PDB file of C-alpha atoms in Angstrom:
ATOM      1  CA  MET A  22     117.407  29.082  78.778  1.00  0.00           C
ATOM      2  CA  ASN A  23     115.956  25.627  79.489  1.00  0.00           C
ATOM      3  CA  ASN A  24     116.127  24.475  82.999  1.00  0.00           C
ATOM      4  CA  ASP A  25     114.514  21.097  82.396  1.00  0.00           C
ATOM      5  CA  PRO A  26     116.524  18.128  83.903  1.00  0.00           C
ATOM      6  CA  LYS A  27     118.540  16.292  81.090  1.00  0.00           C
ATOM      7  CA  LEU A  28     117.619  12.850  82.335  1.00  0.00           C
ATOM      8  CA  ASN A  29     114.150  12.028  82.907  1.00  0.00           C
ATOM      9  CA  ILE A  30     112.650   9.201  85.103  1.00  0.00           C
ATOM     10  CA  ILE A  31     112.359   6.623  82.309  1.00  0.00           C
ATOM     11  CA  ASP A  32     116.146   7.114  81.667  1.00  0.00           C
ATOM     12  CA  PHE A  33     117.056   6.960  85.237  1.00  0.00           C
ATOM     13  CA  ILE A  34     115.094   3.687  85.815  1.00  0.00           C
ATOM     14  CA  ILE A  35     116.600   1.906  82.724  1.00  0.00           C
ATOM     15  CA  MET A  36     120.111   3.004  83.844  1.00  0.00           C
ATOM     16  CA  LEU A  37     119.430   2.074  87.372  1.00  0.00           C
ATOM     17  CA  LEU A  38     118.381  -1.477  86.339  1.00  0.00           C
ATOM     18  CA  LEU A  39     121.626  -1.787  84.233  1.00  0.00           C
ATOM     19  CA  THR A  40     123.824  -0.536  86.994  1.00  0.00           C
ATOM     20  CA  VAL A  41     122.148  -2.721  89.558  1.00  0.00           C
ATOM     21  CA  SER A  42     122.498  -5.744  87.308  1.00  0.00           C
ATOM     22  CA  ALA A  43     126.224  -4.882  86.739  1.00  0.00           C
ATOM     23  CA  ASP A  44     127.004  -4.360  90.647  1.00  0.00           C
ATOM     24  CA  VAL A  45     124.932  -7.738  91.509  1.00  0.00           C
ATOM     25  CA  VAL A  46     127.211  -9.661  88.896  1.00  0.00           C
ATOM     26  CA  ASP A  47     130.370  -7.901  90.710  1.00  0.00           C
ATOM     27  CA  ILE A  48     129.018  -9.160  94.100  1.00  0.00           C
ATOM     28  CA  LEU A  49     128.423 -12.519  92.882  1.00  0.00           C
ATOM     29  CA  ALA A  50     131.759 -12.738  91.181  1.00  0.00           C
ATOM     30  CA  VAL A  51     133.535 -11.642  94.459  1.00  0.00           C
ATOM     31  CA  LEU A  52     131.632 -14.261  96.539  1.00  0.00           C
ATOM     32  CA  GLY A  53     132.186 -17.007  93.884  1.00  0.00           C
ATOM     33  CA  ILE A  54     135.986 -16.843  93.874  1.00  0.00           C
ATOM     34  CA  ALA A  55     135.990 -19.749  96.202  1.00  0.00           C
ATOM     35  CA  ILE A  56     134.364 -22.077  93.733  1.00  0.00           C
ATOM     36  CA  PRO A  57     136.840 -24.579  92.226  1.00  0.00           C
ATOM     37  CA  VAL A  58     137.598 -24.483  88.521  1.00  0.00           C
ATOM     38  CA  ILE A  59     135.237 -21.712  87.544  1.00  0.00           C
ATOM     39  CA  GLY A  60     135.757 -19.334  90.407  1.00  0.00           C
ATOM     40  CA  PRO A  61     138.977 -17.574  89.068  1.00  0.00           C
ATOM     41  CA  ALA A  62     137.048 -16.842  85.913  1.00  0.00           C
ATOM     42  CA  LEU A  63     134.022 -15.166  87.713  1.00  0.00           C
ATOM     43  CA  PRO A  64     135.779 -11.789  88.416  1.00  0.00           C
ATOM     44  CA  VAL A  65     137.032 -11.451  84.930  1.00  0.00           C
ATOM     45  CA  ILE A  66     133.593 -12.041  83.602  1.00  0.00           C
ATOM     46  CA  GLY A  67     131.876  -9.596  86.042  1.00  0.00           C
ATOM     47  CA  TRP A  68     134.638  -7.144  85.227  1.00  0.00           C
ATOM     48  CA  PHE A  69     134.131  -7.250  81.516  1.00  0.00           C
ATOM     49  CA  TYR A  70     130.255  -7.128  81.973  1.00  0.00           C
ATOM     50  CA  GLY A  71     130.704  -4.062  84.228  1.00  0.00           C
ATOM     51  CA  LEU A  72     133.026  -2.372  81.989  1.00  0.00           C
ATOM     52  CA  ILE A  73     130.408  -2.711  79.136  1.00  0.00           C
ATOM     53  CA  ILE A  74     127.326  -1.471  81.268  1.00  0.00           C
ATOM     54  CA  SER A  75     129.470   1.405  82.417  1.00  0.00           C
ATOM     55  CA  GLY A  76     130.480   2.294  78.797  1.00  0.00           C
ATOM     56  CA  ILE A  77     126.846   2.118  77.689  1.00  0.00           C
ATOM     57  CA  ILE A  78     125.770   4.538  80.598  1.00  0.00           C
ATOM     58  CA  ILE A  79     128.579   7.061  79.959  1.00  0.00           C
ATOM     59  CA  PHE A  80     127.720   7.174  76.196  1.00  0.00           C
ATOM     60  CA  TRP A  81     124.031   7.532  77.314  1.00  0.00           C
ATOM     61  CA  LEU A  82     124.960  10.425  79.478  1.00  0.00           C
ATOM     62  CA  ILE A  83     127.045  12.124  76.920  1.00  0.00           C
ATOM     63  CA  MET A  84     124.192  11.939  74.286  1.00  0.00           C
ATOM     64  CA  LYS A  85     121.763  13.437  76.839  1.00  0.00           C
ATOM     65  CA  GLU A  86     124.327  16.117  77.494  1.00  0.00           C
ATOM     66  CA  ALA A  87     124.128  15.284  81.382  1.00  0.00           C
ATOM     67  CA  SER A  88     127.155  15.676  83.850  1.00  0.00           C
ATOM     68  CA  PHE A  89     128.848  12.391  84.181  1.00  0.00           C
ATOM     69  CA  ARG A  90     131.752  13.194  86.336  1.00  0.00           C
ATOM     70  CA  TRP A  91     130.051  11.239  89.378  1.00  0.00           C
ATOM     71  CA  PHE A  92     129.213   8.442  87.494  1.00  0.00           C
ATOM     72  CA  LEU A  93     132.946   8.234  85.956  1.00  0.00           C
ATOM     73  CA  GLY A  94     134.380   8.228  89.461  1.00  0.00           C
ATOM     74  CA  GLY A  95     132.122   5.477  90.594  1.00  0.00           C
ATOM     75  CA  SER A  96     132.736   3.485  87.660  1.00  0.00           C
ATOM     76  CA  GLY A  97     136.601   4.009  88.215  1.00  0.00           C
ATOM     77  CA  LEU A  98     136.086   2.697  91.797  1.00  0.00           C
ATOM     78  CA  GLU A  99     134.593  -0.553  90.346  1.00  0.00           C
ATOM     79  CA  LEU A 100     137.774  -1.250  88.385  1.00  0.00           C
ATOM     80  CA  ILE A 101     139.763  -1.962  91.631  1.00  0.00           C
ATOM     81  CA  PRO A 102     139.606  -5.508  92.575  1.00  0.00           C
ATOM     82  CA  ILE A 103     137.725  -6.553  95.810  1.00  0.00           C
ATOM     83  CA  LEU A 104     136.270  -3.027  95.923  1.00  0.00           C
ATOM     84  CA  ASN A 105     134.102  -3.811  92.814  1.00  0.00           C
ATOM     85  CA  GLY A 106     131.970  -5.918  95.391  1.00  0.00           C
ATOM     86  CA  LEU A 107     130.365  -2.417  96.503  1.00  0.00           C
ATOM     87  CA  PRO A 108     127.763  -0.995  94.821  1.00  0.00           C
ATOM     88  CA  ALA A 109     129.821   2.253  93.974  1.00  0.00           C
ATOM     89  CA  ARG A 110     128.265   2.291  90.260  1.00  0.00           C
ATOM     90  CA  THR A 111     124.742   2.538  91.467  1.00  0.00           C
ATOM     91  CA  ILE A 112     125.436   4.943  94.157  1.00  0.00           C
ATOM     92  CA  ALA A 113     127.418   7.130  91.475  1.00  0.00           C
ATOM     93  CA  LEU A 114     124.391   6.902  89.008  1.00  0.00           C
ATOM     94  CA  LEU A 115     122.056   8.262  91.964  1.00  0.00           C
ATOM     95  CA  ALA A 116     124.517  11.156  92.618  1.00  0.00           C
ATOM     96  CA  THR A 117     124.349  11.905  88.942  1.00  0.00           C
ATOM     97  CA  PHE A 118     120.749  11.885  88.677  1.00  0.00           C
ATOM     98  CA  ILE A 119     120.364  14.093  91.874  1.00  0.00           C
ATOM     99  CA  GLU A 120     122.939  16.430  90.444  1.00  0.00           C
ATOM    100  CA  GLY A 121     121.037  16.976  87.309  1.00  0.00           C
ATOM    101  CA  ARG A 122     117.868  17.599  89.347  1.00  0.00           C
ATOM    102  CA  LEU A 123     119.559  20.379  91.335  1.00  0.00           C
ATOM    103  CA  PRO A 124     118.835  24.285  90.760  1.00  0.00           C
ATOM    104  CA  THR A 125     121.641  26.157  88.807  1.00  0.00           C
ATOM    105  CA  GLU A 126     122.831  27.920  92.012  1.00  0.00           C
ATOM    106  CA  ALA A 127     123.322  24.496  94.067  1.00  0.00           C
ATOM    107  CA  LYS A 128     125.333  23.149  91.043  1.00  0.00           C
ATOM    108  CA  ALA A 129     127.558  26.406  90.913  1.00  0.00           C
ATOM    109  CA  VAL A 130     128.287  25.826  94.885  1.00  0.00           C
ATOM    110  CA  ILE A 131     128.904  22.014  94.122  1.00  0.00           C
ATOM    111  CA  SER A 132     131.179  22.658  91.442  1.00  0.00           C
ATOM    112  CA  ALA A 133     133.186  25.383  93.235  1.00  0.00           C
ATOM    113  CA  ALA A 134     133.659  23.064  96.231  1.00  0.00           C
ATOM    114  CA  THR A 135     134.852  20.014  94.164  1.00  0.00           C
ATOM    115  CA  VAL A 136     137.194  21.651  91.730  1.00  0.00           C
ATOM    116  CA  LYS A 137     140.736  21.691  92.710  1.00  0.00           C
ATOM    117  CA  LYS A 138     142.596  24.996  92.572  1.00  0.00           C
TER     118      LYS A 138
END
């Protein structure tokens, strides 16, 4: 049985750069709503960019056979207007990376605590 983490540091850094860029675009889009003419289009552009980045990261996590439930939840939160100005996607990626580094016993405890019965 291989206990090596599925995500290495290089993967994490590249994913982190992508998610931070998507969160920055979301924040700028929320702040730019007040700009006349182009302001209403900025959230739509930010939403599509974030959706594309989330899709890439989820596909990447699937291909690495890593758990993506935390990232999926954070990406889902980013789909809600105004709340997408929060860095939920980046925080969810950090939680996904940390969960991948935990020992098997800790993962079992987290899984038991988060699964609904």
